[in-house]
Coordinates of C-alpha atoms and ligand atoms in Angstrom, one line a residue:
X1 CA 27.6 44.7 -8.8
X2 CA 28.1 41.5 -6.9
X3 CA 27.2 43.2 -3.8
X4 CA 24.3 44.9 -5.3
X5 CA 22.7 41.2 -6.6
X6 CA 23.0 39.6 -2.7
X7 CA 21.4 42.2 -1.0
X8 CA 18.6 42.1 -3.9
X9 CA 18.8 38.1 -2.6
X10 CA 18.3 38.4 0.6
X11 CA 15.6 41.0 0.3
X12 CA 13.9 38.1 -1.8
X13 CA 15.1 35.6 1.0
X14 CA 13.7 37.7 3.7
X15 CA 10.2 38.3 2.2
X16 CA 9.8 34.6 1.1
X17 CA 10.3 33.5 4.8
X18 CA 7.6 36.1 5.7
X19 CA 5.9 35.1 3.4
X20 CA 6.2 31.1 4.8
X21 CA 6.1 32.1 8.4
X22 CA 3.0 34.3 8.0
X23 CA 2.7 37.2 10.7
X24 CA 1.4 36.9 14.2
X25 CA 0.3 40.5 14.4
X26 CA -1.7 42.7 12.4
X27 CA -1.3 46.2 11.6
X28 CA -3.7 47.0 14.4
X29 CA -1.7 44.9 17.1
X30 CA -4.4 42.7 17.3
X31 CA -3.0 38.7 17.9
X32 CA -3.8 36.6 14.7
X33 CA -5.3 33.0 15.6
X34 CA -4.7 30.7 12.8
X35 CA -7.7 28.3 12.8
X36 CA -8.4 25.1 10.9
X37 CA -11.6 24.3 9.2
X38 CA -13.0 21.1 6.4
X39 CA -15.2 23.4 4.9
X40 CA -17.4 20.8 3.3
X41 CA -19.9 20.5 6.1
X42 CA -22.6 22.9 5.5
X43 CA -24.5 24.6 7.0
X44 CA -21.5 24.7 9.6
X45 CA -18.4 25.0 7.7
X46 CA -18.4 25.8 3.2
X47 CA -17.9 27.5 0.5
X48 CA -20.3 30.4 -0.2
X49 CA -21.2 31.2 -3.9
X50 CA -18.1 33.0 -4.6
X51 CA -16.0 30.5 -3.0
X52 CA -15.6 32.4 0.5
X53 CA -15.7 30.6 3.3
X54 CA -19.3 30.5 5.1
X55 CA -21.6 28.6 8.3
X56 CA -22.6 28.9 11.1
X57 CA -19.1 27.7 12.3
X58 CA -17.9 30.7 10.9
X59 CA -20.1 33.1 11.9
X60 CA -19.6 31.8 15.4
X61 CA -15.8 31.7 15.4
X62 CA -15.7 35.8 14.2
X63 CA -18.3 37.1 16.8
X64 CA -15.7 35.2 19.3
X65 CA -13.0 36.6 18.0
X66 CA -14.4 40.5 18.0
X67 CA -15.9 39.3 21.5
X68 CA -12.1 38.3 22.7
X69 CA -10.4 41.5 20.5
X70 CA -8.5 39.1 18.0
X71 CA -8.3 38.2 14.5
X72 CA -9.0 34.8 12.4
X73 CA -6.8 33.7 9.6
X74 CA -9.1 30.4 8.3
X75 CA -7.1 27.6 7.3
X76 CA -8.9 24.5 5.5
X77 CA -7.5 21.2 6.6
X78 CA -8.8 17.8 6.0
X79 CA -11.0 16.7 8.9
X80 CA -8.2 13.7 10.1
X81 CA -5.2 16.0 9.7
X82 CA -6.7 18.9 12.0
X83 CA -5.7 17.2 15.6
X84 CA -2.6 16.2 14.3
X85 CA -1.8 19.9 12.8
X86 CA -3.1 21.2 16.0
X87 CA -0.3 19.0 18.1
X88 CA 2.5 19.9 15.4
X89 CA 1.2 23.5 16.4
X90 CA 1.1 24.1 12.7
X91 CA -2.6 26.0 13.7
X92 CA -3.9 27.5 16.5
X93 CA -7.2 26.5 16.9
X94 CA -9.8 24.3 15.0
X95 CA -13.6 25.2 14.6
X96 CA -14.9 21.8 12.5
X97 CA -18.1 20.7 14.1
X98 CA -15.4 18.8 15.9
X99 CA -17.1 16.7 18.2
X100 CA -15.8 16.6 22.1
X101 CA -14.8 13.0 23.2
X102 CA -12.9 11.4 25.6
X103 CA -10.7 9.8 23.4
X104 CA -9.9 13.3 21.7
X105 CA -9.5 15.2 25.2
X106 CA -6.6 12.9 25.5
X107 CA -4.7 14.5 22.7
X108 CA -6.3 18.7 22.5
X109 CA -7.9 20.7 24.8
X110 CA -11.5 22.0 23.7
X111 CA -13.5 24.8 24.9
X112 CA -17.2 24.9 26.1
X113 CA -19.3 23.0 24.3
X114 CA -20.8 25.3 21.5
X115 CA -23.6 23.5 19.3
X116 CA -25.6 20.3 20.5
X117 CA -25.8 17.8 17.6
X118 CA -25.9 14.0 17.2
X119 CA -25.3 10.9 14.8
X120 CA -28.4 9.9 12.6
X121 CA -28.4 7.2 9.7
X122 CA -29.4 8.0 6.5
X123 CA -31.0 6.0 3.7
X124 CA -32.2 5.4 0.3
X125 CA -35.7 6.4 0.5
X126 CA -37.3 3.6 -1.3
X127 CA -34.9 1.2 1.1
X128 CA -37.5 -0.2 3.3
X129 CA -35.8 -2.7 5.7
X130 CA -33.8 -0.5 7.7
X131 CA -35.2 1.0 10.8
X132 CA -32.7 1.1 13.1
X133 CA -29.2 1.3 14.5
X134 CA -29.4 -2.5 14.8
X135 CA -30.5 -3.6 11.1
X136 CA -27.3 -1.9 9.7
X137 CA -25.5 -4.9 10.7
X138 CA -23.6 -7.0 7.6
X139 CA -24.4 -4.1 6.2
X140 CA -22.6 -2.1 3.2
X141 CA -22.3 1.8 5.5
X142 CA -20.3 4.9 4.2
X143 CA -18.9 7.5 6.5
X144 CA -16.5 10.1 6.4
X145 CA -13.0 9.2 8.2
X146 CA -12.1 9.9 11.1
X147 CA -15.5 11.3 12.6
X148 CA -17.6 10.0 15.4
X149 CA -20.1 8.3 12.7
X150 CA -17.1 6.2 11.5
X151 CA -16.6 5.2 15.2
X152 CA -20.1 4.3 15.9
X153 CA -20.4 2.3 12.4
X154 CA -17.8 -0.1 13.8
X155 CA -19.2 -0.7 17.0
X156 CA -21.7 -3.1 14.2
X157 CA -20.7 -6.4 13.1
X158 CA -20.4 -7.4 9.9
X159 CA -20.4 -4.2 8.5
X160 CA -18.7 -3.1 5.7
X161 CA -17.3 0.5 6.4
X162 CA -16.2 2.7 3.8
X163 CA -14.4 5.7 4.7
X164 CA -14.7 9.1 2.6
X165 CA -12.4 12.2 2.8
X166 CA -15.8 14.2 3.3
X167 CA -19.1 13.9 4.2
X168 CA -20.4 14.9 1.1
X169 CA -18.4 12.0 -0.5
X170 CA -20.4 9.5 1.5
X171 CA -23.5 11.2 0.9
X172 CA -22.7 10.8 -2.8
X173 CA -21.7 7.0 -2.6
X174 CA -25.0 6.4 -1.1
X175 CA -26.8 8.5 -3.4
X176 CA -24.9 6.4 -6.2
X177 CA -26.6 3.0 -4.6
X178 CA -22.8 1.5 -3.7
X179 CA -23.6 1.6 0.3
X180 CA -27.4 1.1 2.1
X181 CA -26.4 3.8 4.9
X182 CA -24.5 6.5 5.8
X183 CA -23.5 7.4 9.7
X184 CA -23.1 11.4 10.0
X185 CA -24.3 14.3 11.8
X186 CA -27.5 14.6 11.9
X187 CA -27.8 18.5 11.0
X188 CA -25.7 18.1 7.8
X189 CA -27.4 15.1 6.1
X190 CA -30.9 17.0 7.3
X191 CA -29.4 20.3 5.3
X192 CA -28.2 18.6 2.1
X193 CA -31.9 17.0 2.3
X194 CA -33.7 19.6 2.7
X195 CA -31.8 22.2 0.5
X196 CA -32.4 19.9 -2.2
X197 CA -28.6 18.8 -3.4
X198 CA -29.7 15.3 -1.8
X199 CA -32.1 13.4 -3.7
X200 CA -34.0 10.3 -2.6
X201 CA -32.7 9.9 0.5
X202 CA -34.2 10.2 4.1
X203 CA -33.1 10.1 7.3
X204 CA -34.4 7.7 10.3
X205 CA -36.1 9.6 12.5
X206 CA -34.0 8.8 16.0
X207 CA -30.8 10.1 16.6
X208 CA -28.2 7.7 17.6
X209 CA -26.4 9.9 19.9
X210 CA -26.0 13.1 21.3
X211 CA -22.9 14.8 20.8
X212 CA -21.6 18.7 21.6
X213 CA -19.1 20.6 19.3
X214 CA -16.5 22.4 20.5
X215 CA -13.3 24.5 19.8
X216 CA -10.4 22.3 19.6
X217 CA -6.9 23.8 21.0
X218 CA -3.4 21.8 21.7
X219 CA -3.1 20.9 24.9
X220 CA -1.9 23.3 27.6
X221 CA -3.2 26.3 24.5
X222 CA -2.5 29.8 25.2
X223 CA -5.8 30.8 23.0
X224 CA -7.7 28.5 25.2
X225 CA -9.1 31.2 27.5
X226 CA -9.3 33.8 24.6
X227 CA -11.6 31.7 23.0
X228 CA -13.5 30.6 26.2
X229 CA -13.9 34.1 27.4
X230 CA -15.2 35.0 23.9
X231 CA -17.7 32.5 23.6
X232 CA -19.3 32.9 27.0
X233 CA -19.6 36.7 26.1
X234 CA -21.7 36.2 22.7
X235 CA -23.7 33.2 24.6
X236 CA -24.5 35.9 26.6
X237 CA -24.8 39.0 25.0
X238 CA -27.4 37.2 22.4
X239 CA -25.2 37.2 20.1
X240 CA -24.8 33.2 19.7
X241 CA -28.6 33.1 19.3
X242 CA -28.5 35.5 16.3
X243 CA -26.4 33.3 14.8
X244 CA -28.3 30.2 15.4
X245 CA -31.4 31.5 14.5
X246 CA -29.6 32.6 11.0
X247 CA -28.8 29.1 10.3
X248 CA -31.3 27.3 12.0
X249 CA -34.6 29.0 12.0
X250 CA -35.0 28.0 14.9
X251 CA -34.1 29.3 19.3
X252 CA -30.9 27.6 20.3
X253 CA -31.1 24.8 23.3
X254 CA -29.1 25.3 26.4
X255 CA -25.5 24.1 26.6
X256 CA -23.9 22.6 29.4
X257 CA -21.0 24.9 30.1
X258 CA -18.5 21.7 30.4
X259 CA -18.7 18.2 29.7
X260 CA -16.9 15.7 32.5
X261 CA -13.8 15.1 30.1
X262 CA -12.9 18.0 28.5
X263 CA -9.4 18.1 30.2
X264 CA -8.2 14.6 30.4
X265 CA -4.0 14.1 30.4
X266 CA -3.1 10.9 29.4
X267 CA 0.7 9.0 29.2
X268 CA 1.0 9.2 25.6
X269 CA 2.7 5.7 24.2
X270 CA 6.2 5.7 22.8
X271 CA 6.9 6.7 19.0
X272 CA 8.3 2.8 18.5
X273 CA 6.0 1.4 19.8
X274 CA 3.4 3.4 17.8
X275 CA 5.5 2.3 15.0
X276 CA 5.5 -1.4 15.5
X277 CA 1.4 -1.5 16.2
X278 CA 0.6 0.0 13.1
X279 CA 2.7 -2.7 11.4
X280 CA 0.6 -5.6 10.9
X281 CA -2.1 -3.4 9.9
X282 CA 0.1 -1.4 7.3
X283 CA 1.5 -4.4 6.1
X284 CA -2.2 -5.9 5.1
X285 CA -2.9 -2.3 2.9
X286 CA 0.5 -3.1 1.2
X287 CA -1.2 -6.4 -0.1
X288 CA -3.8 -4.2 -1.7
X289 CA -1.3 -1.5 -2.9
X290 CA 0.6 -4.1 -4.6
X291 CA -2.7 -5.8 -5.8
X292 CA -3.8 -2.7 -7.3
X293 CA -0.2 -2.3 -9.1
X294 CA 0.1 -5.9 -10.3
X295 CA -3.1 -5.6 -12.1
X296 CA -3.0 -2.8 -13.5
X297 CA 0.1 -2.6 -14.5
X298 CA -0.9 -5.6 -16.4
X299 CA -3.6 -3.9 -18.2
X300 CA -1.8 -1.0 -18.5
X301 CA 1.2 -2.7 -20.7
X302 CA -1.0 -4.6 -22.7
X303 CA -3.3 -2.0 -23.6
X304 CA -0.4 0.5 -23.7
X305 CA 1.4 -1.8 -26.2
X306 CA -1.5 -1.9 -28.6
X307 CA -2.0 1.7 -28.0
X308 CA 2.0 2.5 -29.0
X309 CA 1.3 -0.2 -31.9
X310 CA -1.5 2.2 -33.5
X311 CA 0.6 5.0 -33.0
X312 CA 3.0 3.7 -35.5
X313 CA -0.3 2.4 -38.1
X314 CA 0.2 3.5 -41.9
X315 CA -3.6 4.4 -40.9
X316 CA -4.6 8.1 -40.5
X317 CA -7.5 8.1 -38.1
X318 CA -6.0 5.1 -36.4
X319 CA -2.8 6.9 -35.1
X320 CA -5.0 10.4 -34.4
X321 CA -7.3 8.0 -32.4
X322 CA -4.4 7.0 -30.6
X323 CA -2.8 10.3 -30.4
X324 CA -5.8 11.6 -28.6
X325 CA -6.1 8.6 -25.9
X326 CA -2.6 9.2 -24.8
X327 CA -3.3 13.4 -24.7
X328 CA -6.4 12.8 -22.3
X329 CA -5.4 10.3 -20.3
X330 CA -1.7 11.7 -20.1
X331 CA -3.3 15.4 -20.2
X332 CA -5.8 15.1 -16.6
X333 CA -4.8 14.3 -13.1
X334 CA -5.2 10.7 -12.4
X335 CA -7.1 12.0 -9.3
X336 CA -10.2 13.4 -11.0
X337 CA -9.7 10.6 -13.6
X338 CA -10.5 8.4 -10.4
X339 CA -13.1 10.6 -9.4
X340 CA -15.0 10.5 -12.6
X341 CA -15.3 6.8 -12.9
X342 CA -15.8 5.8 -9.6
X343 CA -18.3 8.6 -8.5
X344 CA -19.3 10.1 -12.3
X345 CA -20.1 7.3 -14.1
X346 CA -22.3 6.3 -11.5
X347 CA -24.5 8.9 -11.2
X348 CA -24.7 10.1 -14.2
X349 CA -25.9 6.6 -15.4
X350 CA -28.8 6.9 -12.8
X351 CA -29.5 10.5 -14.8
X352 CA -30.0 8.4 -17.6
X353 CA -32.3 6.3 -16.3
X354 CA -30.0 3.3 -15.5
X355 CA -28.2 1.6 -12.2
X356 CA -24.6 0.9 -12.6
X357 CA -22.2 0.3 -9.8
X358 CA -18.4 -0.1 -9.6
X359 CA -17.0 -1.3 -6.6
X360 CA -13.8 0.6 -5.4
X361 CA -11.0 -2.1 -6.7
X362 CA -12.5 -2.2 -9.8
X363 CA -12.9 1.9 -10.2
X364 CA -8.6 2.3 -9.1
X365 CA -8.0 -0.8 -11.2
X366 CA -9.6 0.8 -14.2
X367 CA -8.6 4.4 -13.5
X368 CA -4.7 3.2 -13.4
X369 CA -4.8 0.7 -16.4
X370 CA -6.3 3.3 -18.3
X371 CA -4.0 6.1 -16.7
X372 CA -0.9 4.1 -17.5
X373 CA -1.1 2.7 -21.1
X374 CA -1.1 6.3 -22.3
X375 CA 2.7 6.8 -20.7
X376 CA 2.9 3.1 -21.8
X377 CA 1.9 3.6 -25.2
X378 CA 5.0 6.1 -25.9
X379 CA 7.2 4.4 -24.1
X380 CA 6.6 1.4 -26.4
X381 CA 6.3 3.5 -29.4
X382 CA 9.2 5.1 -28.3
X383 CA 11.4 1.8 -28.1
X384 CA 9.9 0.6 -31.6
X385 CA 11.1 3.1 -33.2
X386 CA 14.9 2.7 -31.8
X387 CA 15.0 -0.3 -33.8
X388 CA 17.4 0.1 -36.6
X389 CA 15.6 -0.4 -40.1
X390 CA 17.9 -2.8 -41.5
X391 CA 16.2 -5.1 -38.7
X392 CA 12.6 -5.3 -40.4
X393 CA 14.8 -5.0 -43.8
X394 CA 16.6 -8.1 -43.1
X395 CA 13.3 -9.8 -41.6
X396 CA 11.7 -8.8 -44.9
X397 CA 14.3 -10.5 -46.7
X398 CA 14.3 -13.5 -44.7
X399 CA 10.9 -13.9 -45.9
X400 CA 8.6 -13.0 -42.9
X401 CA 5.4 -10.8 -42.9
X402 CA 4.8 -7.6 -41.0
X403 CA 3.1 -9.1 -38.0
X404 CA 5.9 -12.3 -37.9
X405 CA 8.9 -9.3 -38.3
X406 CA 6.9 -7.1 -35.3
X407 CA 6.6 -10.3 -33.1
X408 CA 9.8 -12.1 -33.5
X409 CA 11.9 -9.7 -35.0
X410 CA 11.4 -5.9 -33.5
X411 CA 9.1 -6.0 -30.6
X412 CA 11.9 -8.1 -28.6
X413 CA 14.5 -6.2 -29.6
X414 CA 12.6 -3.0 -28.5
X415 CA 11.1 -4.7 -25.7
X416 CA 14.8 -5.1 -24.1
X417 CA 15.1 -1.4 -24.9
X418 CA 11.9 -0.4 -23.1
X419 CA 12.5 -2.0 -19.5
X420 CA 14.4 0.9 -17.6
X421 CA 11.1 3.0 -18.4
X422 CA 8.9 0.8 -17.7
X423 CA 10.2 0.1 -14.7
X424 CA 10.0 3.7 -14.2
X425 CA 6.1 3.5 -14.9
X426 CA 6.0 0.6 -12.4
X427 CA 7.1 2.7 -9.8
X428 CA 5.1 5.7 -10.5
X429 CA 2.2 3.4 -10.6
X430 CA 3.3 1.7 -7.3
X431 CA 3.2 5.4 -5.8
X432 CA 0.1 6.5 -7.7
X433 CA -2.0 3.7 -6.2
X434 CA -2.3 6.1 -3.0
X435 CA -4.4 8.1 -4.7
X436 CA -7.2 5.3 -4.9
X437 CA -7.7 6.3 -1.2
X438 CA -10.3 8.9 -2.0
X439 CA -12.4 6.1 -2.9
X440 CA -12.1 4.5 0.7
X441 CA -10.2 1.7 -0.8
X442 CA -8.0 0.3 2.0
X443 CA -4.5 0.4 0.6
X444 CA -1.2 1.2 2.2
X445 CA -1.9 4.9 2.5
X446 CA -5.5 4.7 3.0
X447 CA -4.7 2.2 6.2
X448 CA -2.0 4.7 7.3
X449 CA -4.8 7.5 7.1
X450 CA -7.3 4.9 9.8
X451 CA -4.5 4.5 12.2
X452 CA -3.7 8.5 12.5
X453 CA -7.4 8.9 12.8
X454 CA -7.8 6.7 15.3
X455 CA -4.5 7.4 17.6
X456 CA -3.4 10.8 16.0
X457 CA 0.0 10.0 15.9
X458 CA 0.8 11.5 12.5
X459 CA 4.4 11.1 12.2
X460 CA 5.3 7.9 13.7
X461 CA 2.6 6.3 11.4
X462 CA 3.1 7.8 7.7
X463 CA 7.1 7.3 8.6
X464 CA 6.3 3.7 8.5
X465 CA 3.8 3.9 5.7
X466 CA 6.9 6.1 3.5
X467 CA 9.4 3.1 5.1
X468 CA 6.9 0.5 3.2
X469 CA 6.6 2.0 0.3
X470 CA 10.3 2.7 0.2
X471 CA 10.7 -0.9 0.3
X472 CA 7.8 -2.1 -2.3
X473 CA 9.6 0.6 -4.6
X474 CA 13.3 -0.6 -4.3
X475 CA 12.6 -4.3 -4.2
X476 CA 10.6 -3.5 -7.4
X477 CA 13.6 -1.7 -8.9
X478 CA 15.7 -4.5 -8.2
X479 CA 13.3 -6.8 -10.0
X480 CA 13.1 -4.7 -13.0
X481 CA 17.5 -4.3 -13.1
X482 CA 17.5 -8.3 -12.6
X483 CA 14.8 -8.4 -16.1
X484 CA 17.4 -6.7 -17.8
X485 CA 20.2 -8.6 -17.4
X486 CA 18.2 -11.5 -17.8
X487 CA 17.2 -10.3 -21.2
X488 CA 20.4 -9.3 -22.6
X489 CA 21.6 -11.9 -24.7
X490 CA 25.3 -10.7 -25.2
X491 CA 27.6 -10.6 -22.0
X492 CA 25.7 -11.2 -19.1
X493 CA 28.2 -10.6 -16.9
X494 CA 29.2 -7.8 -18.6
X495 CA 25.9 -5.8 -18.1
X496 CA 25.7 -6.8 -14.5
X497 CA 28.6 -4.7 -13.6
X498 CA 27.3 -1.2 -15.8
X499 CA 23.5 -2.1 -14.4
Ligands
LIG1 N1 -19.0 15.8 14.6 C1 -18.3 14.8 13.9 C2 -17.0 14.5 14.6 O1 -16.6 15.3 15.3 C3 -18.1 15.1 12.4 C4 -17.4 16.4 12.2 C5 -17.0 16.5 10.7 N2 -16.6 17.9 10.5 C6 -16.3 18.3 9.3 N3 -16.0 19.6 9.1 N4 -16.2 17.6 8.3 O2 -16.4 13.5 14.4

């Protein structure tokens, strides 16, 4: 019997490891190239109707696989992980309309050059003053991190950059009126234009560089010649131009079949010294991190209080009211909660017929106050209702009204009661302020995120953004076991010892 249940185990063990390190071969003995995509770039990389993937990114990367006799498993990464997962070797290869720069050359290997494109601003259409690369200066631009547009927006000064997970994000930002331009490729803001999904915006008619995509491998790649050798057969078998003229409309211009520094080898700088750069820049999104939490979780414990208060009201409606704040706020991810004020509200006021605006420290601010009181609320309602009866009894006898009995009486009592959750909360929230990052504002996480963009060093840097956070979450723990002895009346001493 015994015997019989292991083997079932390691049947289960064997398949789940499979399962986890995904097969190399198919059944036809073709190799399987696991490539890395952020399909939110149409018309290169997206989801189709039915959520497959789809572009001409796509298209491309199949006809070079049946041109080279392998197969593509599509992975979808976010933009700023994919050289990072393609040094960890956790993919093969990357097809992103990834543009081919020096700087990158230093850390992957890419193959020919396969679409010519280039940076171009974009702009509310009834925004007259800006007319060039040079008027964006001091001003308010949104780009997506980690691309070529975000490195050309801070070649301005006195800009104000705000980095988005996608492109569409920025699109939407300046759509919403919170940014005057947006820095991206020029064929993707043109598409979202033109297919109508981007309203009232238009694009200045120069193009501020020229750039060509290619195929991204890790250095010293054995797919690198695979792919190579595919792509120069479609270029030359027509096949490349059937697919451009499918997404284009239009006859395909020549590509250069290399560009000077597609093979650069650089010394690659220590992992401590990685570590100790990123410091003072880390340490500066810790300010914000702990900014967002302080306010918040101010907010959040006062309006979390009242909220617990009702909950306990003699009044029907008032504690279903209260009920159902704590089920949606407690019932949705904080991260589309974040989403919906900071880029819904927005735009669905300008539906309406109105402008409003909410800049990003207010939006995470709000989102995490509001988030917070509803596991707030029952934490206080929670420690209220702990409170022995004879308490309000005796208060009652003593002479004191309800609100004098909740305020002197049971609330500090309770309050006493309710620090190890809160402090719980706290930390959660602490955490949970990462997530403001999808709104480009520049906390721990979000700085963390610039630095890997910029030197691709994934580990070294979230290591030390984990090692800050580590800290911000014990010292805060501390804080929160030093509050309780400090409100326990009886035997001080005593406490410390058990806390
Ligand atoms: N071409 C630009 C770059 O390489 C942007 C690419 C963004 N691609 C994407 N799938 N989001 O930086």
């Amino acid at each position: 019997m015994v015997k019989f249940r292991f083997g079932r185990l390691w049947v289960i063990i064997g398949l789940i490891c499979c399962l986890l390190a995904g097969c190399s071969e198919n059944s036809r003995g073709n190799q399987i190239l696991r490539v890395a995509t952020e399909p939110a770039f149409p018309p290169f990389e997206f989801q189709g109707k039915g959520g497959e993937l789809v572009g001409f990114s796509i298209d491309l990367m199949r006809a070079i696989a049946d041109g080279s006799n392998f197969q593509v498993e599509f992975q979808s990464l976010p933009f700023d992980g994919i050289i990072p997962a393609l040094q960890a070797k956790t993919i093969d290869a990357a097809i992103s309309s990834m543009t081919i720069t020096e700087e990158r050359s230093k850390t992957v290997t890419f193959s020919r050059p396969y679409f010519k494109a280039g940076l171009a601003i974009a702009i509310r259409a009834d925004h007259q003053n800006i007319t060039g690369f040079d008027s964006l200066q001091n001003k308010k631009i949104a780009v997506q991190i980690g691309t070529t547009g975000a490195e050309k927006a801070k070649s301005l000064t006195g800009a104000q950059i705000r980095s988005f997970d996608s492109a569409p994000l920025a699109l939407q930002e300046l759509q919403n009126g919170n940014v005057d331009a947006v820095i991206n490729d020029a064929p993707v803001t043109l598409y979202a234009i033109n297919t109508g999904n981007l309203q009232g915006i238009k694009v200045i008619e120069q193009l501020l560089t020229e750039e060509f995509y290619g195929i991204a491998t890790a250095k010293n790649s054995p797919y690198l010649s695979l792919i190579n050798q595919g792509l120069t057969k479609i270029l030359e078998n027509g096949k490349y131009q059937q697919i451009y003229e499918k997404w284009f409309k239009s006859a395909p211009p020549t590509l250069p079949e290399t560009l000077p520094f597609i093979n650069k080898n650089t010394a690659r700088l220590n992992s401590l010294s990685i570590f100790w750069q990123s410091l003072p820049t880390l340490l500066k999104g810790a300010l914000g991190t702990l900014q967002l939490a302080f306010i918040s979780g101010l907010f959040g414990l006062t309006i979390g209080s009242l909220i617990g208060i009702i909950r306990l009201s003699h009044i029907k409606s008032l504690r279903f009211l209260s009920r159902a704040y704590i089920d949606f706020w407690r019932g949705t991810p904080l991260l589309v909660q974040i989403f919906m004020i900071y880029f819904g509200l927005p735009a669905i006021s300008q539906e309406l017929g109105f402008t409003f605006t909410l800049n990003r420290l207010l939006a995470g601010v709000i989102a995490l106050s509001l988030n917070s009181a509803a596991y707030i609320a029952e934490i206080v309602r929670g420690g209220i209702q702990s409170i022995e009866i004879g308490q309000s009894e005796a208060a009652k006898s003593l002479g004191l009204n309800p609100l004098q009995t909740m305020t002197y009486v049971i609330f500090p009592q309770a309050f006493r009661r309710m620090i190890p959750p809160l402090g719980n909360e706290f930390i959660s929230l602490l955490k949970d302020t990462s997530l403001v990052a999808v709104i480009g504002f520049e906390e721990l996480f979000r700085k963390g995120q610039l630095i890997v963009a910029e030197n691709y060093r994934a580990f070294e840097v979230y290591a030390a953004v984990a090692i800050i956070y580590l800290c911000l979450t014990l010292i805060s723990s501390q804080l929160f076991s030093r509050l309780e002895i400090w409100m326990n009346p009886i035997g001080k001493k005593d406490a410390k010892g058990k806390i």
